[in-house]
Amino acid sequence: MTKTITVLGSTGSIGRQTLDVAAELGLSIAALAADRNVELMETQCRRFRPRLAAMTDLHAAEELKTRLADMNTTVLAGEQGVVEAASVQEAATVVVAVTGFAALRPTLAAIREGKRIALANKETMVCAGHLMQQEAKKHGAEIIPVDSEHSAIFQCLMGCRDRAQVRRLILTCSGGPFYGRTREALTSVRAEDALCHPTWRMGAKITIDCATLMNKGLEIIEAMRLFSLPLGKIDAVIHRQSVVHSLVEFCDGAVLAQLGTPDMRIPIGLAISYPDRVQNPAPALDLLSCGPLTFAPIDETVFPCFRLAKQAAISGGTACTHLNAANEAAVAGFLAGKIGFYEIAEAVADALTLPSDPEPSLEDIIEADRSTRAYIRERYALA
Ligand code: NDP
Ligand code: MG
């Protein structure tokens, strides 16, 4: 197992849990990176003593430099600083827990250094999965999923020598805070209503994605890119208890599933220790107290974002970037109280009318992300 890791997005929900796991396993930290949370970054640097710390926000980086003047940690600023943190030589594994499209350049930098990528971020796979996989192959980098559903599938596929034997992947979905409500009931919900997730504690953006079910849509595309399977072989079902993390059905009718408590430290730990399994601070699953396990279909009328994601997956190319960029811009607008719940889906549907480039380069994807955000911000007065 790798003894030294780098954590990008260390101040977030996944980043903090990664440092928990690192402390439990006695790992060293080569570099930490985040956007602007100086307070927590200072605490993490004092505890884990990385050689390098990077903050995208320039003021935050300046402040961190002053606060860490008595330490040997070099502080870097801006996106380039995060790219350098992703590339530090000592770390064999880079945990990517930065939220959103912003993770793309640093992730590609780590891939080009041939590192193991423990990938929590899903937006990069959705927008540029094919390029990430190409680069990973070229540079001998492994991409191991941290997203719980994809980690479950990864585990169910261990020992499967031929992908053609997979009949379908079944992603489970908690249903989010609004499961069972009608469209009418949801028209006036606000960010604070959406921020209470029933089973997982996560960052604000992914929590809203869970409320709209865009998260499950993004995860379907993520699964297509990670496991090289077509949309037709990937389904999703509601499973309120978040105990079965996902399933794989094989051509002989056998179905394998991975179960566990809903605790992200399990998939984080596995992505670091794979192919070994090691001790983990997460509580054990108690089958006798986790209650009946239930499964139900997704209602695409109440949750149109799920359908829109599948539409983007069918279009392919930059359509997936249009989907993601519009969603990131609209979710930020919803969190700021500027637009309503269903305007998120409206903005995404608008973005999917933009012409899509079927075989985009990295530059095309970056430009599609920039122009779609600008278009949605202007159209919905989000600037
Ligand atoms: P959080 O919002 O809790 O944390 C995001 C982290 O990214 C913070 O450290 C933040 O820094 C940092 N960050 C944001 N923008 C930038 C930027 N431009 N440059 C550098 N750092 C940046 O998110 P989560 O931890 O919940 O999620 C992280 C990723 O993992 C997402 O892509 C999400 O979809 C995925 N994921 C999360 C799960 C979860 O349980 N939380 C489950 C499965 C996947 P700062 O604090 O300074 O703003
Ligand atoms: Mg997930």
Short mmCIF file of C-alpha atoms and ligand atoms in Angstrom, two decimals:
data_model
loop_
_atom_site.label_atom_id
_atom_site.label_comp_id
_atom_site.label_asym_id
_atom_site.label_seq_id
_atom_site.Cartn_x
_atom_site.Cartn_y
_atom_site.Cartn_z
CA MET A 1 0.00 0.00 0.00
CA THR A 2 1.12 3.54 -0.77
CA LYS A 3 2.55 5.27 2.32
CA THR A 4 2.32 8.87 1.10
CA ILE A 5 -0.71 10.57 -0.40
CA THR A 6 -1.81 14.00 -1.59
CA VAL A 7 -5.33 15.26 -0.90
CA LEU A 8 -6.94 17.79 -3.25
CA GLY A 9 -10.02 19.33 -1.65
CA SER A 10 -8.78 18.44 1.86
CA THR A 11 -11.10 20.89 3.66
CA GLY A 12 -14.30 19.37 2.23
CA SER A 13 -16.44 16.46 3.37
CA ILE A 14 -14.47 13.79 1.46
CA GLY A 15 -11.14 15.53 2.11
CA ARG A 16 -11.68 15.55 5.89
CA GLN A 17 -12.74 11.91 5.89
CA THR A 18 -9.66 11.07 3.80
CA LEU A 19 -7.43 12.64 6.45
CA ASP A 20 -9.26 10.55 9.10
CA VAL A 21 -8.42 7.42 7.14
CA ALA A 22 -4.82 8.61 6.60
CA ALA A 23 -4.40 9.17 10.35
CA GLU A 24 -5.82 5.71 11.09
CA LEU A 25 -3.45 4.08 8.58
CA GLY A 26 -0.44 6.19 9.59
CA LEU A 27 0.04 7.61 6.08
CA SER A 28 2.19 10.67 5.33
CA ILE A 29 0.73 13.62 3.48
CA ALA A 30 2.83 15.12 0.68
CA ALA A 31 0.51 17.97 -0.30
CA LEU A 32 -2.89 19.43 0.56
CA ALA A 33 -5.03 21.71 -1.60
CA ALA A 34 -8.32 23.59 -1.26
CA ASP A 35 -9.98 26.78 -2.42
CA ARG A 36 -10.40 29.31 0.42
CA ASN A 37 -10.93 27.75 3.86
CA VAL A 38 -7.70 29.05 5.44
CA GLU A 39 -8.73 28.28 9.01
CA LEU A 40 -9.12 24.55 8.43
CA MET A 41 -6.18 24.37 6.03
CA GLU A 42 -3.90 25.83 8.70
CA THR A 43 -5.14 23.23 11.23
CA GLN A 44 -4.60 20.40 8.71
CA CYS A 45 -1.09 21.63 7.82
CA ARG A 46 -0.08 21.82 11.48
CA ARG A 47 -1.37 18.30 12.07
CA PHE A 48 -0.13 16.55 8.92
CA ARG A 49 2.95 18.69 8.04
CA PRO A 50 2.74 18.43 4.22
CA ARG A 51 5.69 19.69 2.16
CA LEU A 52 3.27 21.73 0.05
CA ALA A 53 -0.13 23.40 0.52
CA ALA A 54 -2.07 25.12 -2.27
CA MET A 55 -5.12 27.38 -2.23
CA THR A 56 -6.87 28.44 -5.43
CA ASP A 57 -8.10 31.69 -3.90
CA LEU A 58 -5.19 34.15 -4.01
CA HIS A 59 -6.12 36.01 -0.79
CA ALA A 60 -6.53 32.73 1.06
CA ALA A 61 -3.08 31.59 -0.14
CA GLU A 62 -1.51 34.87 1.02
CA GLU A 63 -3.15 34.52 4.44
CA LEU A 64 -2.05 30.88 4.74
CA LYS A 65 1.54 31.85 3.94
CA THR A 66 1.52 34.35 6.82
CA ARG A 67 -0.05 31.86 9.24
CA LEU A 68 2.42 29.08 8.35
CA ALA A 69 5.53 31.29 8.48
CA ASP A 70 6.96 29.15 11.31
CA MET A 71 6.61 25.90 9.30
CA ASN A 72 8.45 24.16 6.46
CA THR A 73 5.30 23.90 4.31
CA THR A 74 5.59 25.76 0.98
CA VAL A 75 2.36 27.59 0.16
CA LEU A 76 1.29 27.91 -3.48
CA ALA A 77 -1.54 30.00 -4.96
CA GLY A 78 -4.08 29.74 -7.76
CA GLU A 79 -5.09 26.91 -10.06
CA GLN A 80 -1.44 26.40 -11.03
CA GLY A 81 -0.60 25.90 -7.36
CA VAL A 82 -3.20 23.11 -7.12
CA VAL A 83 -1.77 21.55 -10.31
CA GLU A 84 1.68 21.55 -8.68
CA ALA A 85 0.25 20.02 -5.51
CA ALA A 86 -1.32 17.28 -7.67
CA SER A 87 2.07 16.54 -9.22
CA VAL A 88 4.36 16.33 -6.13
CA GLN A 89 6.74 13.49 -6.59
CA GLU A 90 6.56 11.82 -3.12
CA ALA A 91 2.85 10.91 -3.34
CA ALA A 92 2.02 7.70 -5.21
CA THR A 93 -1.71 8.34 -4.71
CA VAL A 94 -3.69 11.54 -5.20
CA VAL A 95 -7.17 11.70 -3.67
CA VAL A 96 -9.28 14.02 -5.83
CA ALA A 97 -11.96 15.50 -3.57
CA VAL A 98 -12.22 18.96 -5.14
CA THR A 99 -15.81 19.58 -6.15
CA GLY A 100 -16.86 20.32 -9.74
CA PHE A 101 -15.15 20.90 -13.08
CA ALA A 102 -12.35 22.81 -11.29
CA ALA A 103 -10.74 19.45 -10.52
CA LEU A 104 -10.02 18.70 -14.19
CA ARG A 105 -6.57 20.26 -14.72
CA PRO A 106 -5.11 19.06 -11.40
CA THR A 107 -6.49 15.54 -11.99
CA LEU A 108 -5.00 15.40 -15.48
CA ALA A 109 -1.66 16.61 -14.05
CA ALA A 110 -1.67 13.77 -11.49
CA ILE A 111 -2.63 11.26 -14.20
CA ARG A 112 0.27 12.45 -16.38
CA GLU A 113 2.63 11.80 -13.45
CA GLY A 114 1.39 8.17 -13.50
CA LYS A 115 -0.11 8.37 -10.02
CA ARG A 116 -2.97 6.36 -8.63
CA ILE A 117 -6.05 8.57 -8.68
CA ALA A 118 -8.53 7.92 -5.86
CA LEU A 119 -11.36 9.73 -7.61
CA ALA A 120 -14.24 11.13 -5.57
CA ASN A 121 -14.96 13.94 -8.02
CA LYS A 122 -17.49 12.85 -10.64
CA GLU A 123 -17.88 16.03 -12.69
CA THR A 124 -14.47 15.51 -14.37
CA MET A 125 -15.38 11.95 -15.45
CA VAL A 126 -18.71 13.19 -16.81
CA CYS A 127 -17.10 15.96 -18.90
CA ALA A 128 -13.75 14.47 -19.88
CA GLY A 129 -13.83 10.79 -18.92
CA HIS A 130 -12.61 9.59 -22.30
CA LEU A 131 -9.56 11.91 -22.18
CA MET A 132 -8.79 10.95 -18.57
CA GLN A 133 -8.90 7.26 -19.48
CA GLN A 134 -6.73 7.80 -22.57
CA GLU A 135 -4.13 9.71 -20.55
CA ALA A 136 -4.25 7.16 -17.73
CA LYS A 137 -3.50 4.38 -20.20
CA LYS A 138 -0.67 6.36 -21.75
CA HIS A 139 0.99 7.22 -18.42
CA GLY A 140 0.23 4.01 -16.51
CA ALA A 141 -2.03 5.77 -13.99
CA GLU A 142 -4.82 3.83 -12.24
CA ILE A 143 -8.15 5.52 -11.62
CA ILE A 144 -9.92 3.94 -8.62
CA PRO A 145 -13.42 5.24 -7.86
CA VAL A 146 -14.31 6.63 -4.44
CA ASP A 147 -17.95 7.48 -5.24
CA SER A 148 -19.72 4.79 -3.17
CA GLU A 149 -21.77 3.30 -6.03
CA HIS A 150 -18.77 3.07 -8.34
CA SER A 151 -16.58 1.67 -5.60
CA ALA A 152 -19.27 -0.99 -5.07
CA ILE A 153 -19.30 -1.85 -8.78
CA PHE A 154 -15.49 -1.84 -8.88
CA GLN A 155 -15.55 -4.36 -6.02
CA CYS A 156 -18.23 -6.54 -7.66
CA LEU A 157 -16.13 -6.60 -10.85
CA MET A 158 -12.97 -7.79 -9.08
CA GLY A 159 -12.19 -11.13 -10.68
CA CYS A 160 -14.37 -10.52 -13.76
CA ARG A 161 -11.96 -11.15 -16.65
CA ASP A 162 -14.30 -10.27 -19.51
CA ARG A 163 -16.52 -7.16 -19.44
CA ALA A 164 -18.76 -8.85 -22.05
CA GLN A 165 -19.99 -11.09 -19.20
CA VAL A 166 -21.61 -8.09 -17.52
CA ARG A 167 -25.31 -7.87 -18.35
CA ARG A 168 -25.92 -4.63 -16.48
CA LEU A 169 -24.84 -2.37 -13.63
CA ILE A 170 -27.51 -1.33 -11.13
CA LEU A 171 -26.73 1.87 -9.24
CA THR A 172 -28.63 2.44 -6.03
CA CYS A 173 -30.00 5.87 -5.15
CA SER A 174 -31.14 7.03 -1.72
CA GLY A 175 -33.86 9.16 -3.35
CA GLY A 176 -32.69 12.26 -1.48
CA PRO A 177 -34.72 14.47 0.86
CA PHE A 178 -37.68 14.85 -1.55
CA TYR A 179 -38.42 11.22 -2.34
CA GLY A 180 -42.17 10.56 -2.59
CA ARG A 181 -43.16 14.25 -3.03
CA THR A 182 -45.15 15.55 -5.98
CA ARG A 183 -43.96 18.15 -8.52
CA GLU A 184 -46.42 20.69 -7.09
CA ALA A 185 -45.04 20.20 -3.58
CA LEU A 186 -41.50 20.78 -4.81
CA THR A 187 -41.98 23.98 -6.82
CA SER A 188 -41.43 26.21 -3.78
CA VAL A 189 -38.74 24.29 -1.86
CA ARG A 190 -35.66 26.26 -0.90
CA ALA A 191 -31.97 25.39 -0.46
CA GLU A 192 -32.31 24.80 3.30
CA ASP A 193 -35.01 22.16 2.64
CA ALA A 194 -32.78 20.43 0.11
CA LEU A 195 -29.70 20.47 2.32
CA CYS A 196 -31.03 17.80 4.72
CA HIS A 197 -29.96 14.49 3.18
CA PRO A 198 -31.49 11.40 4.85
CA THR A 199 -28.41 9.11 4.90
CA TRP A 200 -25.22 10.91 3.77
CA ARG A 201 -23.46 14.08 5.08
CA MET A 202 -21.82 15.78 2.10
CA GLY A 203 -20.83 19.14 0.60
CA ALA A 204 -23.60 21.56 -0.45
CA LYS A 205 -23.32 21.07 -4.23
CA ILE A 206 -23.61 17.28 -4.21
CA THR A 207 -26.39 17.48 -1.61
CA ILE A 208 -28.48 19.61 -3.98
CA ASP A 209 -27.62 17.19 -6.81
CA CYS A 210 -29.03 14.41 -4.60
CA ALA A 211 -32.24 16.40 -4.09
CA THR A 212 -32.75 16.90 -7.86
CA LEU A 213 -31.43 13.38 -8.64
CA MET A 214 -28.92 14.98 -11.02
CA ASN A 215 -26.39 13.18 -8.86
CA LYS A 216 -27.70 9.82 -10.07
CA GLY A 217 -27.72 11.09 -13.66
CA LEU A 218 -24.09 12.21 -13.34
CA GLU A 219 -23.27 8.85 -11.78
CA ILE A 220 -24.74 6.95 -14.74
CA ILE A 221 -22.39 8.85 -17.07
CA GLU A 222 -19.52 8.39 -14.59
CA ALA A 223 -20.17 4.61 -14.64
CA MET A 224 -20.20 4.56 -18.47
CA ARG A 225 -16.76 6.25 -18.53
CA LEU A 226 -15.22 4.29 -15.64
CA PHE A 227 -16.35 0.84 -16.74
CA SER A 228 -16.55 1.35 -20.55
CA LEU A 229 -20.19 0.27 -20.78
CA PRO A 230 -23.03 1.77 -22.85
CA LEU A 231 -25.98 3.61 -21.31
CA GLY A 232 -28.27 0.64 -22.10
CA LYS A 233 -26.34 -1.53 -19.63
CA ILE A 234 -26.70 0.84 -16.68
CA ASP A 235 -29.82 1.19 -14.52
CA ALA A 236 -30.58 2.97 -11.26
CA VAL A 237 -33.10 2.11 -8.52
CA ILE A 238 -34.22 3.89 -5.38
CA HIS A 239 -32.92 2.22 -2.24
CA ARG A 240 -33.76 4.41 0.75
CA GLN A 241 -31.53 2.69 3.31
CA SER A 242 -28.17 3.28 1.49
CA VAL A 243 -26.93 -0.13 2.66
CA VAL A 244 -26.62 -1.84 -0.75
CA HIS A 245 -24.18 0.50 -2.50
CA SER A 246 -24.71 -0.92 -6.02
CA LEU A 247 -24.95 -4.22 -7.91
CA VAL A 248 -23.63 -6.00 -10.99
CA GLU A 249 -25.75 -8.51 -12.91
CA PHE A 250 -23.78 -11.04 -14.96
CA CYS A 251 -24.78 -12.94 -18.11
CA ASP A 252 -25.56 -16.12 -16.12
CA GLY A 253 -28.12 -14.25 -14.01
CA ALA A 254 -25.89 -13.99 -10.91
CA VAL A 255 -26.12 -10.60 -9.20
CA LEU A 256 -23.32 -9.39 -6.92
CA ALA A 257 -23.79 -6.46 -4.54
CA GLN A 258 -21.56 -4.61 -2.06
CA LEU A 259 -23.11 -3.71 1.27
CA GLY A 260 -21.89 -1.59 4.16
CA THR A 261 -22.78 1.27 6.47
CA PRO A 262 -23.22 4.54 4.57
CA ASP A 263 -19.74 5.83 5.47
CA MET A 264 -17.45 7.23 2.78
CA ARG A 265 -14.35 6.23 4.72
CA ILE A 266 -14.86 2.66 3.43
CA PRO A 267 -14.55 3.48 -0.32
CA ILE A 268 -11.86 6.10 0.44
CA GLY A 269 -9.82 3.50 2.35
CA LEU A 270 -10.19 0.89 -0.38
CA ALA A 271 -9.12 3.31 -3.14
CA ILE A 272 -5.93 3.97 -1.16
CA SER A 273 -5.17 0.39 -0.06
CA TYR A 274 -6.35 -1.57 -3.15
CA PRO A 275 -5.69 -4.43 -3.90
CA ASP A 276 -5.38 -4.93 -0.14
CA ARG A 277 -8.12 -4.39 2.40
CA VAL A 278 -7.09 -2.74 5.66
CA GLN A 279 -8.65 -1.63 8.97
CA ASN A 280 -11.08 1.27 8.63
CA PRO A 281 -12.56 3.62 11.27
CA ALA A 282 -16.11 3.21 9.79
CA PRO A 283 -18.63 1.32 11.97
CA ALA A 284 -19.48 -2.26 10.97
CA LEU A 285 -22.82 -3.07 9.30
CA ASP A 286 -25.36 -4.63 11.65
CA LEU A 287 -27.77 -6.59 9.44
CA LEU A 288 -30.20 -7.12 12.30
CA SER A 289 -30.71 -3.41 12.90
CA CYS A 290 -30.53 -1.92 9.37
CA GLY A 291 -34.21 -2.70 8.76
CA PRO A 292 -35.88 -4.08 5.61
CA LEU A 293 -34.03 -3.26 2.40
CA THR A 294 -36.39 -1.78 -0.19
CA PHE A 295 -36.11 -0.98 -3.92
CA ALA A 296 -38.31 1.25 -6.12
CA PRO A 297 -38.20 2.93 -9.57
CA ILE A 298 -37.11 6.56 -10.12
CA ASP A 299 -39.89 9.04 -10.99
CA GLU A 300 -38.48 11.01 -13.95
CA THR A 301 -41.42 13.45 -14.01
CA VAL A 302 -40.76 14.68 -10.50
CA PHE A 303 -36.97 14.51 -11.03
CA PRO A 304 -36.36 15.63 -14.65
CA CYS A 305 -32.60 16.13 -14.09
CA PHE A 306 -32.17 12.35 -14.08
CA ARG A 307 -33.76 12.09 -17.52
CA LEU A 308 -31.75 15.07 -18.84
CA ALA A 309 -28.48 13.42 -17.81
CA LYS A 310 -29.41 10.30 -19.78
CA GLN A 311 -30.28 12.55 -22.73
CA ALA A 312 -26.78 14.10 -22.54
CA ALA A 313 -25.24 10.62 -22.29
CA ILE A 314 -27.00 9.64 -25.55
CA SER A 315 -25.78 12.82 -27.31
CA GLY A 316 -22.23 12.32 -25.93
CA GLY A 317 -19.33 14.70 -26.70
CA THR A 318 -19.67 18.17 -25.21
CA ALA A 319 -23.36 17.61 -24.36
CA CYS A 320 -22.15 16.12 -21.06
CA THR A 321 -20.08 19.26 -20.39
CA HIS A 322 -23.10 21.45 -21.24
CA LEU A 323 -25.18 19.41 -18.79
CA ASN A 324 -22.59 19.66 -16.01
CA ALA A 325 -21.72 23.34 -16.48
CA ALA A 326 -25.37 24.41 -16.53
CA ASN A 327 -26.02 22.31 -13.45
CA GLU A 328 -23.03 23.76 -11.53
CA ALA A 329 -24.10 27.32 -12.39
CA ALA A 330 -27.78 26.68 -11.60
CA VAL A 331 -27.06 24.86 -8.32
CA ALA A 332 -24.89 27.81 -7.21
CA GLY A 333 -27.84 30.09 -8.11
CA PHE A 334 -30.28 27.90 -6.17
CA LEU A 335 -27.97 27.82 -3.11
CA ALA A 336 -27.79 31.64 -3.29
CA GLY A 337 -31.62 31.85 -3.38
CA LYS A 338 -31.63 33.36 -6.89
CA ILE A 339 -33.60 30.64 -8.70
CA GLY A 340 -36.18 28.01 -7.79
CA PHE A 341 -35.81 24.24 -7.57
CA TYR A 342 -37.22 23.42 -11.02
CA GLU A 343 -35.23 26.20 -12.66
CA ILE A 344 -32.18 23.97 -12.16
CA ALA A 345 -33.69 21.42 -14.57
CA GLU A 346 -34.88 24.23 -16.88
CA ALA A 347 -31.34 25.65 -17.09
CA VAL A 348 -29.92 22.21 -17.82
CA ALA A 349 -32.55 21.60 -20.53
CA ASP A 350 -31.65 25.00 -22.07
CA ALA A 351 -27.97 24.07 -22.13
CA LEU A 352 -28.75 20.79 -23.88
CA THR A 353 -30.10 22.74 -26.87
CA LEU A 354 -26.57 24.08 -27.51
CA PRO A 355 -24.80 22.39 -30.45
CA SER A 356 -22.63 19.51 -29.24
CA ASP A 357 -19.14 18.64 -30.51
CA PRO A 358 -19.02 14.81 -30.85
CA GLU A 359 -15.23 14.42 -30.38
CA PRO A 360 -13.98 17.31 -28.27
CA SER A 361 -10.35 17.95 -27.34
CA LEU A 362 -9.44 19.12 -23.83
CA GLU A 363 -9.50 22.73 -25.05
CA ASP A 364 -12.97 22.21 -26.59
CA ILE A 365 -14.25 20.83 -23.26
CA ILE A 366 -12.78 23.73 -21.27
CA GLU A 367 -14.33 26.21 -23.71
CA ALA A 368 -17.71 24.40 -23.64
CA ASP A 369 -17.66 24.60 -19.83
CA ARG A 370 -16.80 28.32 -19.84
CA SER A 371 -19.33 29.36 -22.50
CA THR A 372 -22.19 27.28 -21.04
CA ARG A 373 -21.72 28.79 -17.58
CA ALA A 374 -21.65 32.28 -19.09
CA TYR A 375 -24.83 31.54 -21.10
CA ILE A 376 -26.74 30.17 -18.09
CA ARG A 377 -25.56 32.94 -15.74
CA GLU A 378 -26.77 35.57 -18.17
CA ARG A 379 -30.05 33.86 -19.04
CA TYR A 380 -31.01 33.32 -15.38
CA ALA A 381 -29.44 36.57 -14.07
CA LEU A 382 -27.00 34.63 -11.87
CA ALA A 383 -23.88 36.77 -12.38
P1 NDP B 1 -17.25 19.85 -0.30
O1 NDP B 1 -17.99 21.02 -0.84
O2 NDP B 1 -17.49 19.41 1.09
O3 NDP B 1 -15.68 20.11 -0.47
C1 NDP B 1 -15.13 20.56 -1.68
C2 NDP B 1 -13.64 20.71 -1.53
O4 NDP B 1 -13.12 21.19 -2.78
C3 NDP B 1 -13.22 21.74 -0.47
O5 NDP B 1 -11.99 21.36 0.06
C4 NDP B 1 -13.05 23.01 -1.31
O6 NDP B 1 -12.19 23.98 -0.72
C5 NDP B 1 -12.41 22.41 -2.55
N1 NDP B 1 -12.54 23.24 -3.74
C6 NDP B 1 -13.68 23.74 -4.29
N2 NDP B 1 -13.37 24.45 -5.40
C7 NDP B 1 -12.03 24.40 -5.54
C8 NDP B 1 -11.12 24.96 -6.45
N3 NDP B 1 -11.53 25.72 -7.48
N4 NDP B 1 -9.80 24.69 -6.27
C9 NDP B 1 -9.36 23.93 -5.23
N5 NDP B 1 -10.18 23.40 -4.33
C10 NDP B 1 -11.50 23.62 -4.48
O7 NDP B 1 -17.53 18.65 -1.35
P2 NDP B 1 -17.55 17.09 -1.07
O8 NDP B 1 -16.35 16.68 -0.28
O9 NDP B 1 -18.89 16.68 -0.61
O10 NDP B 1 -17.41 16.53 -2.57
C11 NDP B 1 -16.18 16.57 -3.27
C12 NDP B 1 -16.32 15.77 -4.57
O11 NDP B 1 -16.56 14.41 -4.24
C13 NDP B 1 -17.51 16.22 -5.44
O12 NDP B 1 -17.16 16.13 -6.79
C14 NDP B 1 -18.60 15.21 -5.11
O13 NDP B 1 -19.49 15.00 -6.17
C15 NDP B 1 -17.78 13.96 -4.82
N6 NDP B 1 -18.43 13.01 -3.91
C16 NDP B 1 -18.72 13.39 -2.63
C17 NDP B 1 -19.35 12.52 -1.76
C18 NDP B 1 -19.60 12.87 -0.33
O14 NDP B 1 -20.04 12.01 0.44
N7 NDP B 1 -19.35 14.09 0.10
C19 NDP B 1 -19.76 11.18 -2.22
C20 NDP B 1 -19.39 10.87 -3.56
C21 NDP B 1 -18.75 11.77 -4.37
P3 NDP B 1 -12.77 25.11 0.33
O15 NDP B 1 -13.23 24.33 1.54
O16 NDP B 1 -11.57 25.92 0.61
O17 NDP B 1 -13.87 25.81 -0.37
MG MG B 2 -22.49 8.40 -5.09
#
